[in-house]
């Protein structure tokens, strides 16, 4: 059984509280929060103060995806802002093992994300220390891009790796996920599906969230 993590990046930023309430009513348990620094990725989104304010209006699980260089500089701030899961990019953190230990020392779940071109071998010596792997199925930075087909095999290979090395690890997939390909991704082994434009771009966000949930259970 898989779960949905709607990405706030495609929500109406002038009405964040209402947008979050809609996915909650639709049955979402997670909220995916994309933090971008204009350096690791060519876009800037939102950061610590926004997450801190949202923490006061919802009990959804905050799944924070840091697309920032040297994320180790800000772990404590994101924990204090209310993150439940913090995922950093392998490509952005030179001393990844230390960064993961820092995240876990604050009592939150630690994830590692890989860009589409990064092989999963880089997880070999860290997989036993982490709670989640986030496979990017688009190049990070923007919502509304198309799923990169080669990522389907990568998801399957990551599922095998998890089953072999640390079965408790959550396999999250992010980018280009629609109602039309969600089922295939779950069959490939995904546990947590991030969807931004397909959820918040819908005419009826509550209904779209329900549709996703029905499809992937
Ligand atoms: C992209 C972000 C995604 C994004 C996904 O860099 O990490 O979480 O919001 O958007 P969609 O679902 O529209 O591809
Ligand atoms: Zn994301």
Tab-separated table of N, CA, C and O in Angstrom, residues 77-161:
chain	number	residue	atom	x	y	z
A	77	UNK	N	17.298	24.492	11.972
A	77	UNK	CA	16.227	25.469	11.690
A	77	UNK	C	14.980	24.790	11.129
A	77	UNK	O	13.862	25.148	11.485
A	78	UNK	N	15.186	23.811	10.255
A	78	UNK	CA	14.018	23.119	9.694
A	78	UNK	C	13.358	22.219	10.733
A	78	UNK	O	12.132	22.059	10.719
A	79	UNK	N	14.138	21.670	11.625
A	79	UNK	CA	13.546	20.882	12.719
A	79	UNK	C	12.693	21.809	13.585
A	79	UNK	O	11.531	21.506	13.887
A	80	UNK	N	13.242	22.927	13.945
A	80	UNK	CA	12.508	23.870	14.803
A	80	UNK	C	11.268	24.438	14.098
A	80	UNK	O	10.283	24.787	14.736
A	81	UNK	N	11.324	24.496	12.777
A	81	UNK	CA	10.165	24.995	12.015
A	81	UNK	C	9.040	23.969	11.972
A	81	UNK	O	7.907	24.297	11.629
A	82	UNK	N	9.358	22.688	12.295
A	82	UNK	CA	8.297	21.684	12.365
A	82	UNK	C	8.400	20.523	11.400
A	82	UNK	O	7.431	19.779	11.215
A	83	UNK	N	9.573	20.331	10.791
A	83	UNK	CA	9.743	19.191	9.867
A	83	UNK	C	9.612	17.867	10.609
A	83	UNK	O	10.078	17.737	11.745
A	84	UNK	N	8.960	16.892	9.971
A	84	UNK	CA	8.900	15.531	10.510
A	84	UNK	C	9.885	14.617	9.800
A	84	UNK	O	10.395	13.665	10.367
A	85	UNK	N	10.094	14.905	8.516
A	85	UNK	CA	11.069	14.173	7.694
A	85	UNK	C	11.920	15.240	7.007
A	85	UNK	O	11.364	16.204	6.459
A	86	UNK	N	13.229	15.066	7.020
A	86	UNK	CA	14.095	15.976	6.266
A	86	UNK	C	14.908	15.152	5.279
A	86	UNK	O	15.631	14.224	5.661
A	87	UNK	N	14.764	15.506	4.005
A	87	UNK	CA	15.494	14.805	2.943
A	87	UNK	C	16.478	15.767	2.294
A	87	UNK	O	16.100	16.872	1.894
A	88	UNK	N	17.723	15.306	2.213
A	88	UNK	CA	18.764	16.112	1.568
A	88	UNK	C	19.223	15.398	0.303
A	88	UNK	O	19.063	14.180	0.184
A	89	UNK	N	19.802	16.154	-0.620
A	89	UNK	CA	20.338	15.544	-1.833
A	89	UNK	C	21.760	15.048	-1.607
A	89	UNK	O	22.595	15.776	-1.056
A	90	UNK	N	22.009	13.835	-2.073
A	90	UNK	CA	23.359	13.274	-1.997
A	90	UNK	C	24.336	14.207	-2.721
A	90	UNK	O	25.457	14.400	-2.282
A	91	UNK	N	23.863	14.830	-3.811
A	91	UNK	CA	24.742	15.658	-4.638
A	91	UNK	C	25.075	16.990	-3.959
A	91	UNK	O	25.972	17.707	-4.403
A	92	UNK	N	24.327	17.336	-2.917
A	92	UNK	CA	24.455	18.672	-2.319
A	92	UNK	C	25.173	18.667	-0.980
A	92	UNK	O	25.456	19.734	-0.428
A	93	UNK	N	25.433	17.454	-0.445
A	93	UNK	CA	26.023	17.377	0.888
A	93	UNK	C	27.274	16.495	0.855
A	93	UNK	O	27.185	15.271	0.739
A	94	UNK	N	28.432	17.126	0.947
A	94	UNK	CA	29.707	16.418	0.797
A	94	UNK	C	29.891	15.359	1.877
A	94	UNK	O	30.281	14.224	1.593
A	95	UNK	N	29.581	15.698	3.115
A	95	UNK	CA	29.733	14.750	4.221
A	95	UNK	C	28.354	14.226	4.600
A	95	UNK	O	27.800	14.549	5.657
A	96	UNK	N	27.823	13.437	3.686
A	96	UNK	CA	26.432	12.979	3.803
A	96	UNK	C	26.175	12.221	5.097
A	96	UNK	O	25.140	12.420	5.753
A	97	UNK	N	27.101	11.365	5.471
A	97	UNK	CA	26.905	10.563	6.683
A	97	UNK	C	26.722	11.475	7.903
A	97	UNK	O	25.822	11.272	8.719
A	98	UNK	N	27.548	12.494	7.980
A	98	UNK	CA	27.449	13.429	9.113
A	98	UNK	C	26.114	14.179	9.085
A	98	UNK	O	25.464	14.376	10.122
A	99	UNK	N	25.688	14.577	7.897
A	99	UNK	CA	24.414	15.309	7.766
A	99	UNK	C	23.237	14.442	8.224
A	99	UNK	O	22.339	14.908	8.931
A	100	UNK	N	23.282	13.161	7.833
A	100	UNK	CA	22.213	12.226	8.230
A	100	UNK	C	22.188	12.061	9.755
A	100	UNK	O	21.122	12.075	10.381
A	101	UNK	N	23.368	11.920	10.336
A	101	UNK	CA	23.421	11.775	11.807
A	101	UNK	C	22.860	13.013	12.488
A	101	UNK	O	22.146	12.929	13.482
A	102	UNK	N	23.156	14.162	11.926
A	102	UNK	CA	22.654	15.431	12.498
A	102	UNK	C	21.122	15.468	12.446
A	102	UNK	O	20.452	15.793	13.423
A	103	UNK	N	20.559	15.077	11.312
A	103	UNK	CA	19.089	15.068	11.183
A	103	UNK	C	18.500	14.130	12.245
A	103	UNK	O	17.579	14.500	12.982
A	104	UNK	N	19.062	12.927	12.342
A	104	UNK	CA	18.501	11.940	13.273
A	104	UNK	C	18.705	12.333	14.738
A	104	UNK	O	17.887	11.987	15.590
A	105	UNK	N	19.742	13.092	15.001
A	105	UNK	CA	19.996	13.502	16.388
A	105	UNK	C	18.885	14.411	16.918
A	105	UNK	O	18.713	14.564	18.122
A	106	UNK	N	18.123	14.997	16.010
A	106	UNK	CA	17.007	15.858	16.422
A	106	UNK	C	15.689	15.083	16.521
A	106	UNK	O	14.633	15.676	16.746
A	107	UNK	N	15.759	13.775	16.279
A	107	UNK	CA	14.559	12.949	16.432
A	107	UNK	C	13.599	13.022	15.258
A	107	UNK	O	12.430	12.667	15.385
A	108	UNK	N	14.067	13.470	14.092
A	108	UNK	CA	13.206	13.449	12.905
A	108	UNK	C	13.755	12.406	11.925
A	108	UNK	O	14.901	11.980	12.036
A	109	UNK	N	12.917	12.011	10.974
A	109	UNK	CA	13.335	11.004	10.001
A	109	UNK	C	14.274	11.637	8.964
A	109	UNK	O	14.084	12.787	8.563
A	110	UNK	N	15.251	10.835	8.522
A	110	UNK	CA	16.261	11.342	7.590
A	110	UNK	C	16.146	10.653	6.234
A	110	UNK	O	16.106	9.423	6.157
A	111	UNK	N	16.113	11.452	5.178
A	111	UNK	CA	16.038	10.906	3.824
A	111	UNK	C	17.191	11.377	2.957
A	111	UNK	O	17.782	12.431	3.205
A	112	UNK	N	17.487	10.577	1.918
A	112	UNK	CA	18.477	10.968	0.913
A	112	UNK	C	17.803	10.944	-0.445
A	112	UNK	O	17.132	9.970	-0.799
A	113	UNK	N	17.980	12.028	-1.193
A	113	UNK	CA	17.409	12.113	-2.532
A	113	UNK	C	18.498	12.021	-3.588
A	113	UNK	O	19.619	12.489	-3.374
A	114	UNK	N	18.136	11.430	-4.731
A	114	UNK	CA	19.063	11.317	-5.861
A	114	UNK	C	18.457	11.950	-7.107
A	114	UNK	O	17.299	11.676	-7.459
A	115	UNK	N	19.252	12.777	-7.772
A	115	UNK	CA	18.855	13.310	-9.071
A	115	UNK	C	18.727	12.171	-10.075
A	115	UNK	O	19.318	11.104	-9.885
A	116	UNK	N	18.012	12.406	-11.181
A	116	UNK	CA	17.801	11.318	-12.152
A	116	UNK	C	19.087	10.651	-12.643
A	116	UNK	O	19.112	9.435	-12.812
A	117	UNK	N	20.142	11.407	-12.831
A	117	UNK	CA	21.371	10.821	-13.403
A	117	UNK	C	22.293	10.198	-12.358
A	117	UNK	O	23.316	9.603	-12.710
A	118	UNK	N	21.955	10.311	-11.090
A	118	UNK	CA	22.825	9.766	-10.035
A	118	UNK	C	22.525	8.283	-9.821
A	118	UNK	O	21.373	7.912	-9.569
A	119	UNK	N	23.543	7.422	-9.927
A	119	UNK	CA	23.299	5.982	-9.731
A	119	UNK	C	22.974	5.650	-8.275
A	119	UNK	O	23.421	6.362	-7.362
A	120	UNK	N	22.254	4.575	-8.066
A	120	UNK	CA	21.856	4.233	-6.692
A	120	UNK	C	23.010	3.628	-5.888
A	120	UNK	O	22.888	3.478	-4.673
A	121	UNK	N	24.122	3.326	-6.538
A	121	UNK	CA	25.292	2.780	-5.811
A	121	UNK	C	25.744	3.690	-4.672
A	121	UNK	O	26.306	3.223	-3.685
A	122	UNK	N	25.523	4.986	-4.825
A	122	UNK	CA	25.987	5.930	-3.798
A	122	UNK	C	25.275	5.699	-2.463
A	122	UNK	O	25.669	6.257	-1.437
A	123	UNK	N	24.219	4.873	-2.484
A	123	UNK	CA	23.473	4.610	-1.243
A	123	UNK	C	24.065	3.454	-0.439
A	123	UNK	O	23.690	3.236	0.708
A	124	UNK	N	24.991	2.723	-1.073
A	124	UNK	CA	25.467	1.468	-0.487
A	124	UNK	C	25.912	1.586	0.970
A	124	UNK	O	25.564	0.752	1.803
A	125	UNK	N	26.675	2.632	1.287
A	125	UNK	CA	27.224	2.737	2.651
A	125	UNK	C	26.421	3.684	3.547
A	125	UNK	O	26.888	4.048	4.619
A	126	UNK	N	25.229	4.060	3.105
A	126	UNK	CA	24.410	4.964	3.930
A	126	UNK	C	23.010	4.372	4.178
A	126	UNK	O	22.307	4.797	5.087
A	127	UNK	N	22.647	3.365	3.397
A	127	UNK	CA	21.263	2.870	3.443
A	127	UNK	C	20.850	2.364	4.832
A	127	UNK	O	19.689	2.490	5.219
A	128	UNK	N	21.798	1.855	5.581
A	128	UNK	CA	21.437	1.331	6.914
A	128	UNK	C	21.201	2.454	7.913
A	128	UNK	O	20.672	2.223	9.003
A	129	UNK	N	21.586	3.676	7.547
A	129	UNK	CA	21.449	4.811	8.471
A	129	UNK	C	20.232	5.682	8.182
A	129	UNK	O	19.985	6.647	8.903
A	130	UNK	N	19.514	5.395	7.105
A	130	UNK	CA	18.465	6.336	6.704
A	130	UNK	C	17.061	5.743	6.821
A	130	UNK	O	16.879	4.532	6.946
A	131	UNK	N	16.075	6.634	6.792
A	131	UNK	CA	14.669	6.225	6.915
A	131	UNK	C	13.950	6.265	5.575
A	131	UNK	O	12.867	5.692	5.431
A	132	UNK	N	14.513	6.998	4.624
A	132	UNK	CA	13.780	7.238	3.376
A	132	UNK	C	14.753	7.499	2.225
A	132	UNK	O	15.792	8.120	2.419
A	133	UNK	N	14.382	6.999	1.049
A	133	UNK	CA	15.107	7.331	-0.190
A	133	UNK	C	14.120	8.024	-1.115
A	133	UNK	O	13.000	7.533	-1.320
A	134	UNK	N	14.532	9.160	-1.639
A	134	UNK	CA	13.678	9.912	-2.566
A	134	UNK	C	14.305	9.875	-3.956
A	134	UNK	O	15.372	10.450	-4.180
A	135	UNK	N	13.655	9.165	-4.856
A	135	UNK	CA	14.130	9.096	-6.240
A	135	UNK	C	13.453	10.214	-7.037
A	135	UNK	O	12.218	10.260	-7.158
A	136	UNK	N	14.277	11.126	-7.561
A	136	UNK	CA	13.724	12.184	-8.410
A	136	UNK	C	13.451	11.612	-9.792
A	136	UNK	O	14.336	11.043	-10.429
A	137	UNK	N	12.208	11.805	-10.241
A	137	UNK	CA	11.846	11.298	-11.567
A	137	UNK	C	11.696	12.443	-12.569
A	137	UNK	O	11.230	12.248	-13.694
A	138	UNK	N	12.131	13.645	-12.155
A	138	UNK	CA	12.358	14.787	-13.046
A	138	UNK	C	13.627	15.457	-12.509
A	138	UNK	O	14.052	15.163	-11.392
A	139	UNK	N	14.197	16.370	-13.286
A	139	UNK	CA	15.305	17.148	-12.740
A	139	UNK	C	14.728	18.163	-11.768
A	139	UNK	O	13.816	18.913	-12.134
A	140	UNK	N	15.218	18.200	-10.537
A	140	UNK	CA	14.579	19.030	-9.524
A	140	UNK	C	14.634	20.525	-9.864
A	140	UNK	O	15.550	20.981	-10.533
A	141	UNK	N	13.633	21.242	-9.404
A	141	UNK	CA	13.618	22.692	-9.600
A	141	UNK	C	12.256	23.240	-9.978
A	141	UNK	O	11.949	24.382	-9.656
A	142	UNK	N	11.448	22.433	-10.634
A	142	UNK	CA	10.174	22.945	-11.127
A	142	UNK	C	9.078	21.887	-11.038
A	142	UNK	O	9.354	20.698	-11.196
A	143	UNK	N	7.854	22.351	-10.837
A	143	UNK	CA	6.710	21.469	-10.929
A	143	UNK	C	6.272	21.361	-12.385
A	143	UNK	O	6.753	22.110	-13.249
A	144	UNK	N	5.414	20.412	-12.664
A	144	UNK	CA	4.799	20.324	-13.987
A	144	UNK	C	5.656	19.727	-15.083
A	144	UNK	O	5.319	19.840	-16.265
A	145	UNK	N	6.767	19.081	-14.753
A	145	UNK	CA	7.598	18.453	-15.794
A	145	UNK	C	7.141	17.010	-16.038
A	145	UNK	O	6.391	16.438	-15.259
A	146	UNK	N	7.662	16.436	-17.138
A	146	UNK	CA	7.266	15.064	-17.480
A	146	UNK	C	8.158	14.037	-16.804
A	146	UNK	O	9.375	14.211	-16.719
A	147	UNK	N	7.542	12.954	-16.370
A	147	UNK	CA	8.241	11.811	-15.778
A	147	UNK	C	9.292	11.282	-16.751
A	147	UNK	O	9.004	11.079	-17.931
A	148	UNK	N	10.511	11.068	-16.264
A	148	UNK	CA	11.582	10.524	-17.110
A	148	UNK	C	11.451	8.998	-17.124
A	148	UNK	O	11.621	8.345	-16.083
A	149	UNK	N	11.129	8.398	-18.287
A	149	UNK	CA	10.792	6.968	-18.326
A	149	UNK	C	11.849	6.046	-17.726
A	149	UNK	O	11.512	5.042	-17.093
A	150	UNK	N	13.138	6.403	-17.891
A	150	UNK	CA	14.212	5.529	-17.370
A	150	UNK	C	14.153	5.377	-15.851
A	150	UNK	O	14.767	4.466	-15.283
A	151	UNK	N	13.401	6.272	-15.192
A	151	UNK	CA	13.335	6.210	-13.725
A	151	UNK	C	12.518	5.022	-13.211
A	151	UNK	O	12.618	4.653	-12.047
A	152	UNK	N	11.731	4.430	-14.093
A	152	UNK	CA	10.935	3.272	-13.683
A	152	UNK	C	11.860	2.110	-13.263
A	152	UNK	O	11.661	1.487	-12.218
A	153	UNK	N	12.895	1.874	-14.072
A	153	UNK	CA	13.864	0.826	-13.729
A	153	UNK	C	14.641	1.182	-12.467
A	153	UNK	O	14.971	0.315	-11.663
A	154	UNK	N	14.925	2.470	-12.325
A	154	UNK	CA	15.673	2.920	-11.138
A	154	UNK	C	14.843	2.677	-9.875
A	154	UNK	O	15.377	2.266	-8.831
A	155	UNK	N	13.550	2.900	-9.980
A	155	UNK	CA	12.655	2.663	-8.834
A	155	UNK	C	12.666	1.167	-8.482
A	155	UNK	O	12.789	0.794	-7.314
A	156	UNK	N	12.572	0.329	-9.496
A	156	UNK	CA	12.592	-1.123	-9.254
A	156	UNK	C	13.907	-1.552	-8.600
A	156	UNK	O	13.921	-2.325	-7.642
A	157	UNK	N	15.011	-1.006	-9.114
A	157	UNK	CA	16.329	-1.361	-8.564
A	157	UNK	C	16.459	-0.865	-7.122
A	157	UNK	O	17.049	-1.550	-6.266
A	158	UNK	N	15.889	0.294	-6.844
A	158	UNK	CA	15.959	0.834	-5.473
A	158	UNK	C	15.114	-0.019	-4.535
A	158	UNK	O	15.492	-0.280	-3.394
A	159	UNK	N	13.960	-0.480	-5.043
A	159	UNK	CA	13.106	-1.370	-4.236
A	159	UNK	C	13.881	-2.629	-3.837
A	159	UNK	O	13.865	-3.053	-2.686
A	160	UNK	N	14.590	-3.204	-4.822
A	160	UNK	CA	15.387	-4.417	-4.552
A	160	UNK	C	16.458	-4.130	-3.505
A	160	UNK	O	16.658	-4.912	-2.578
A	161	UNK	N	17.126	-2.991	-3.671
A	161	UNK	CA	18.187	-2.611	-2.733
A	161	UNK	C	17.625	-2.475	-1.310
A	161	UNK	O	18.205	-2.976	-0.342
